C-alpha positions as CSV (number, residue, x, y, z in Angstrom):
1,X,-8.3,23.6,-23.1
2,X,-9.0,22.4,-26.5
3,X,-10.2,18.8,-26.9
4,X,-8.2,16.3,-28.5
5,X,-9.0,14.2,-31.5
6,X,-7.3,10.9,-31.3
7,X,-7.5,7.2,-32.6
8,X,-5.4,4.1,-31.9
9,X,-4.2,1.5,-34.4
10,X,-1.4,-0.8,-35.0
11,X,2.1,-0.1,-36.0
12,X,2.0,-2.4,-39.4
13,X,3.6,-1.6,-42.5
14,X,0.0,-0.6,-43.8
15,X,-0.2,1.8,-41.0
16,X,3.0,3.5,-41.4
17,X,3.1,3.8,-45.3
18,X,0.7,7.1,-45.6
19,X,2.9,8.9,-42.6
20,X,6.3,7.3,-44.1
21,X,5.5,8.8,-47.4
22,X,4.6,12.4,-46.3
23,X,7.7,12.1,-44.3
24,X,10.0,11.8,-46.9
25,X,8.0,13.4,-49.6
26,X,8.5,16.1,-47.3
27,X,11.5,16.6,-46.7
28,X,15.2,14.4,-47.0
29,X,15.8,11.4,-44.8
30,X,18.1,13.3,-41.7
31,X,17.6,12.9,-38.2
32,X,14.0,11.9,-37.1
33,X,12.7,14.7,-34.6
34,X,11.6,13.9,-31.0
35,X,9.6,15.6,-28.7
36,X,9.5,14.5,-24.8
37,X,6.6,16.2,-23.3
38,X,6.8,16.4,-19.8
39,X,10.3,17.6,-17.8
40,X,9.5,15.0,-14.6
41,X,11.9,12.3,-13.6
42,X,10.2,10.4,-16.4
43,X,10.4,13.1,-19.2
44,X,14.0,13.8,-18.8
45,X,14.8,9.8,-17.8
46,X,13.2,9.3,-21.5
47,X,15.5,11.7,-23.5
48,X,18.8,10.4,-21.7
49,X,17.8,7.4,-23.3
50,X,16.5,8.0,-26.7
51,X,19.2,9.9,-27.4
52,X,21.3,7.2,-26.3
53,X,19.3,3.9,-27.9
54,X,18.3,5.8,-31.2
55,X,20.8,7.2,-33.4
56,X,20.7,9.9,-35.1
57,X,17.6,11.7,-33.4
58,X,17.3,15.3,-32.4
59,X,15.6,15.2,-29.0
60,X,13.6,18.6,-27.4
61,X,11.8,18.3,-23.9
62,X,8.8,20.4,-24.3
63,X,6.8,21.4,-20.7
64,X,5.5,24.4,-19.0
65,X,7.1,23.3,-15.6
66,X,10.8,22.2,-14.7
67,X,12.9,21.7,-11.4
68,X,12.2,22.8,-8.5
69,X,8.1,22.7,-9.6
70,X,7.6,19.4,-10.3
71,X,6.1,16.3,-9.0
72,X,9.3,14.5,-8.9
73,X,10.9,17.5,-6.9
74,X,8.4,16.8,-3.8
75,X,9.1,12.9,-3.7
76,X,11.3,11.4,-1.3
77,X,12.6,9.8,-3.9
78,X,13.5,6.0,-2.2
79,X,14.2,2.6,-4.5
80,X,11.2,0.6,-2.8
81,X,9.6,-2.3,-5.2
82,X,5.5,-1.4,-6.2
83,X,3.1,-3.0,-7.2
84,X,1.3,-2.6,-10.6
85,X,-2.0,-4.6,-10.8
86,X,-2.4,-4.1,-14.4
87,X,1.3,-4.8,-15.4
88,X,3.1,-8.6,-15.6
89,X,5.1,-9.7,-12.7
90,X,8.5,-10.3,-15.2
91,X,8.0,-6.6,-16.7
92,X,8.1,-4.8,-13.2
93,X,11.1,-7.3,-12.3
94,X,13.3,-5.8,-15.2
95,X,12.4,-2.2,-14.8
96,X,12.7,-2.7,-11.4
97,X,16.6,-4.3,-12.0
98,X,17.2,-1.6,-14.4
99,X,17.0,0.9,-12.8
100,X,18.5,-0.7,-9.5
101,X,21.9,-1.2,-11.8
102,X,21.6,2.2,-13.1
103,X,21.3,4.0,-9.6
104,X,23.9,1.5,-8.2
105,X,26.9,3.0,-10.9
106,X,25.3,6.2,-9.7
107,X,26.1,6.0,-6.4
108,X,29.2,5.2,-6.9
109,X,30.5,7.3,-9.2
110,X,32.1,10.9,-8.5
111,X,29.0,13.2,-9.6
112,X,26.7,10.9,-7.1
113,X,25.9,14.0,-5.0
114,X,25.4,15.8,-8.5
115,X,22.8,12.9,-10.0
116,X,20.2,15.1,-10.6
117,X,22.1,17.8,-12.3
118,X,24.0,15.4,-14.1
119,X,20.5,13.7,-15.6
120,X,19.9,16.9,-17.0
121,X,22.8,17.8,-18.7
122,X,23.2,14.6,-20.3
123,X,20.4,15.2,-22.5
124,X,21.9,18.7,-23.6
125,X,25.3,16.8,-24.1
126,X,23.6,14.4,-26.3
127,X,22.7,17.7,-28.5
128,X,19.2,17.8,-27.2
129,X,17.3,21.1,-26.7
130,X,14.5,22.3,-23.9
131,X,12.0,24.3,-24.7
132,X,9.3,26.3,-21.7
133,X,6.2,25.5,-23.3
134,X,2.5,24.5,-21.8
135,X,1.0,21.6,-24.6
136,X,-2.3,21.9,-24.4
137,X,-2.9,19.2,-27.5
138,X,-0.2,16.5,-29.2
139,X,-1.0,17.9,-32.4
140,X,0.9,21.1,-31.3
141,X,3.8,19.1,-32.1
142,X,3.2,18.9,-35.7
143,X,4.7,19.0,-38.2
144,X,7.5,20.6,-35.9
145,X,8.3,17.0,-34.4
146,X,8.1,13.4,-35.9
147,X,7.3,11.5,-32.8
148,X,6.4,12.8,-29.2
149,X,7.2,10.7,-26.5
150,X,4.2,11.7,-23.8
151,X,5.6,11.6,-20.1
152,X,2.9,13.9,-18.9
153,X,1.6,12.1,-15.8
154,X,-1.6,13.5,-15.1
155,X,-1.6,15.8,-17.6
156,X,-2.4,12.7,-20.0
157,X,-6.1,13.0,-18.8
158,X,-6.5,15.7,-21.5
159,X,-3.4,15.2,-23.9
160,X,-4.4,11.2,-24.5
161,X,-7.7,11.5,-23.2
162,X,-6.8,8.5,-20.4
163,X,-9.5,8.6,-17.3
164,X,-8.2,5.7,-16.1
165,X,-5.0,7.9,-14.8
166,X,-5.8,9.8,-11.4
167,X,-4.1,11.9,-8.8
168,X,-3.2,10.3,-5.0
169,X,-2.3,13.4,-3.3
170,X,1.0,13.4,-1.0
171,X,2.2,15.9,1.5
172,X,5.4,16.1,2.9
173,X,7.5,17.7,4.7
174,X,11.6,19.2,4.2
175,X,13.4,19.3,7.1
176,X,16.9,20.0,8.3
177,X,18.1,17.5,10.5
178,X,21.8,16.7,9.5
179,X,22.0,14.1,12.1
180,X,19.6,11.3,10.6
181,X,21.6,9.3,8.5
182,X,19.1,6.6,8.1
183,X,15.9,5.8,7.0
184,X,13.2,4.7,9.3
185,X,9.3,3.5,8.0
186,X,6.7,2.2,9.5
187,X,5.2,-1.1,8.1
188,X,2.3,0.6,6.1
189,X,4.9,2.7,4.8
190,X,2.7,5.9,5.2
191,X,4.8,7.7,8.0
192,X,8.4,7.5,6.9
193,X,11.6,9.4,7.1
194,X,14.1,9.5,4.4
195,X,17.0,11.3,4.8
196,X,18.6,13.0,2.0
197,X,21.5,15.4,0.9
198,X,20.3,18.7,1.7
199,X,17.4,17.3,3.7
200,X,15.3,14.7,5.2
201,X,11.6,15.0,3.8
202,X,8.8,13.0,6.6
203,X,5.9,11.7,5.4
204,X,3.3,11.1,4.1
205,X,-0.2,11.3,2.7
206,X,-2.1,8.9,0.0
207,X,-5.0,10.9,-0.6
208,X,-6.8,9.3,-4.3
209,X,-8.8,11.7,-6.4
210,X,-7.5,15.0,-4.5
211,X,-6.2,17.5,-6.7
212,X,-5.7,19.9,-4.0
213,X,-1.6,21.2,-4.0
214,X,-2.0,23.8,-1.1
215,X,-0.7,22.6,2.1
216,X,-2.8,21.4,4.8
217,X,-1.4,22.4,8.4
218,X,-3.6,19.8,10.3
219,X,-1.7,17.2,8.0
220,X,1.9,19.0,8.2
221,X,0.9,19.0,12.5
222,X,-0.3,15.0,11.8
223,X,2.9,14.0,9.6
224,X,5.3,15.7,12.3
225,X,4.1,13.9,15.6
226,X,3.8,10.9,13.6
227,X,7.7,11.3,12.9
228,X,8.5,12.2,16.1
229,X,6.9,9.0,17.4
230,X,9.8,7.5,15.3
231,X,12.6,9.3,15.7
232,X,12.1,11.7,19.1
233,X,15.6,13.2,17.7
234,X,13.2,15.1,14.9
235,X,11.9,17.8,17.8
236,X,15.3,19.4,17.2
237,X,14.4,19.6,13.5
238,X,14.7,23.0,11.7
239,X,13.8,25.0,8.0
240,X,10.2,23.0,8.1
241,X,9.2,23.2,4.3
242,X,5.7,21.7,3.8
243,X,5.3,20.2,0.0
244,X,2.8,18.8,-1.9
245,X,2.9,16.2,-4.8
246,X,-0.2,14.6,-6.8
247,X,1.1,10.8,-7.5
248,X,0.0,10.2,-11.2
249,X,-1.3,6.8,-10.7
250,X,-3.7,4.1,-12.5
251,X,-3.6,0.6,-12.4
252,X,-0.5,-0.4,-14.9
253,X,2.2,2.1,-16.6
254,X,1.2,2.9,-20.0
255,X,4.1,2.0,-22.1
256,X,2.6,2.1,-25.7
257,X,2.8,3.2,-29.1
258,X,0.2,5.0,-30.4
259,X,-0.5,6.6,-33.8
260,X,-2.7,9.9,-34.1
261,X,-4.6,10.8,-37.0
262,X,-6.2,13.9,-38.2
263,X,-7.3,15.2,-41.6
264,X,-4.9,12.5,-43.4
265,X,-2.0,13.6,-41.0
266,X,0.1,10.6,-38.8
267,X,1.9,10.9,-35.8
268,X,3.3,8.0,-33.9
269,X,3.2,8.8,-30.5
270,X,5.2,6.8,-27.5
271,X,3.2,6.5,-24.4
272,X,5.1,6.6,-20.8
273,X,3.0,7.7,-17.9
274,X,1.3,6.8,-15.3
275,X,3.9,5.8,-12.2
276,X,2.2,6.5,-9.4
277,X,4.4,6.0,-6.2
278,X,6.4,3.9,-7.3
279,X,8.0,5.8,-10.5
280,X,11.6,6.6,-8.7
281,X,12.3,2.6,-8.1
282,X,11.5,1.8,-12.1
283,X,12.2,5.1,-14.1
284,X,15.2,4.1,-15.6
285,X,13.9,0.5,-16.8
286,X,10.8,2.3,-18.3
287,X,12.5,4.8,-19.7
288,X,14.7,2.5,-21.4
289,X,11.7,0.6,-22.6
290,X,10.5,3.8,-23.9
291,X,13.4,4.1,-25.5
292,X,13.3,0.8,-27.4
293,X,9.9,1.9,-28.8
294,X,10.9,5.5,-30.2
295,X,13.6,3.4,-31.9
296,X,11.2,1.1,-33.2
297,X,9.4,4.5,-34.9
298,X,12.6,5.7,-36.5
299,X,13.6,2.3,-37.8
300,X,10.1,1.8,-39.6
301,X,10.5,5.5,-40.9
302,X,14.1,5.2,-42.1
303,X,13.8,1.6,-43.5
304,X,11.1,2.7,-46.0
305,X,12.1,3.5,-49.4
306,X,9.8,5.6,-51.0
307,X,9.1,4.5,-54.9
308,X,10.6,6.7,-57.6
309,X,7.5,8.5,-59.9
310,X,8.1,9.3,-63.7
């Protein structure tokens, strides 16, 4: 892995003037180009919405993993309010309602049992592309893309040098027991079971700082009796699948802007990482928010005139 050379500053006019004219010096004012790194439930959350709040943008997903072999795949996937020390109480409220509205017209639509599917395609109705790819540094992305949108989870440790981010390790198990048709946790909330379409997935783990994604059978035996202890009905369970997920956490989201400079070279860069358990319950409200900032990139680009030379 290379390392990465990175510095912060504001998004001022001053700030934006050397990138804005090397944009269009560059090349004609047409649609601004945005890369999504990362093809989690945050990644591809992120380019439904850009290409839906700003106009006129081309929008790739750009990651070395997608479905079934992500994070998000492993999670139970439940809308349960978290907690983010680091994060206001009013911000989490409306990322928490956002998304809650946004699942709700889900549900009750006709793709509901499709959702996941349908999340995907919307970005390549929207004209997006995605692209199998590992990013082992931002500036990969340049002078291919004008803004990246980073929704690498843990993988932001090396891309945006952040060692505040850290992995809580959670094992799981997939199970097929058709007759559980509702959810049952305890009040820690560490042994739950959550049934789903194809499966009911029994938990859990919250192991911090283990990176470990092999399978523990100890745990798997642990997670089942707990379970059981619950609901005896799971003894008739069948297809045990044991999974593993590492919970990108830290102590708030990261929801920034960001501009990256090297050798006289911009590139704003939107920040949106960082979930931890609780990224299924506000993905849609911080994704919009996420949104909102890539627009506030492609305004600033497209607003500036650059001044005519003799």
């Amino acid at each position: 892995m290379r390392p990465t050379s990175h510095w912060k500053t504001s998004f001022g006019a001053r700030a934006f003037r050397g990138f804005q004219d090397c944009f269009f010096r560059d090349r004609p004012m047409d649609a601004a180009r945005v890369a999504v790194v990362g093809a989690g439930l945050m990644g591809l959350s992120t380019a439904v919405c850009v290409s839906r709040l700003a106009p006129r943008c081309s929008v790739t997903i750009i990651s070395d993993k997608f479905t079934p072999d992500t994070t998000s795949d492993v999670a139970a996937g439940m809308l349960i309010p978290h907690a983010y020390p680091d994060t206001p109480i009013h911000k989490q409220k409306q990322w928490f309602r956002e998304t809650f509205d946004h699942l709700l017209s889900v549900a009750s639509s006709a793709e509901a049992g499709d959702a996941g599917v349908h999340l995907v395609s919307g970005v390549k109705g929207s004209g997006g592309q995605i692209l199998t790819r590992r990013v082992e540094d931002l500036w990969e992305l340049h002078p291919s893309f004008d803004i990246v949108v980073n929704c690498t989870g843990l993988g932001s440790r090396q891309l945006a040098g952040d060692s505040k981010i850290f992995p809580v390790r959670g094992q799981v198990l997939k199970v097929q027991a058709p007759w559980v048709k509702h959810f049952i946790r305890d009040g820690s909330g560490l042994t739950y079971i959550y049934p789903g379409i194809s499966h009911v997935t029994l938990g859990g783990t919250r192991q911090k700082g283990d990176w470990n994604l092999s399978p523990d059978a100890e745990i798997s035996r642990d997670i089942f009796s707990r379970c059981c202890a619950l609901e005896p009905s799971l003894r008739g369970a069948c297809d045990i699948r044991e999974k593993v997920g590492l919970r990108p956490s830290r102590p708030g989201v990261r929801l920034q802007k960001e501009l990256l400079a090297r050798d006289g070279q911009m590139l704003p860069v939107v920040h949106h990482y960082g979930h931890g358990a609780g990224g299924f319950s506000v993905h849609w409200g911080t994704a919009l928010e996420a949104a909102r900032l890539v627009s506030e990139c492609v305004h600033a680009l497209r607003t500036h005139t650059p001044k005519s030379k003799l």
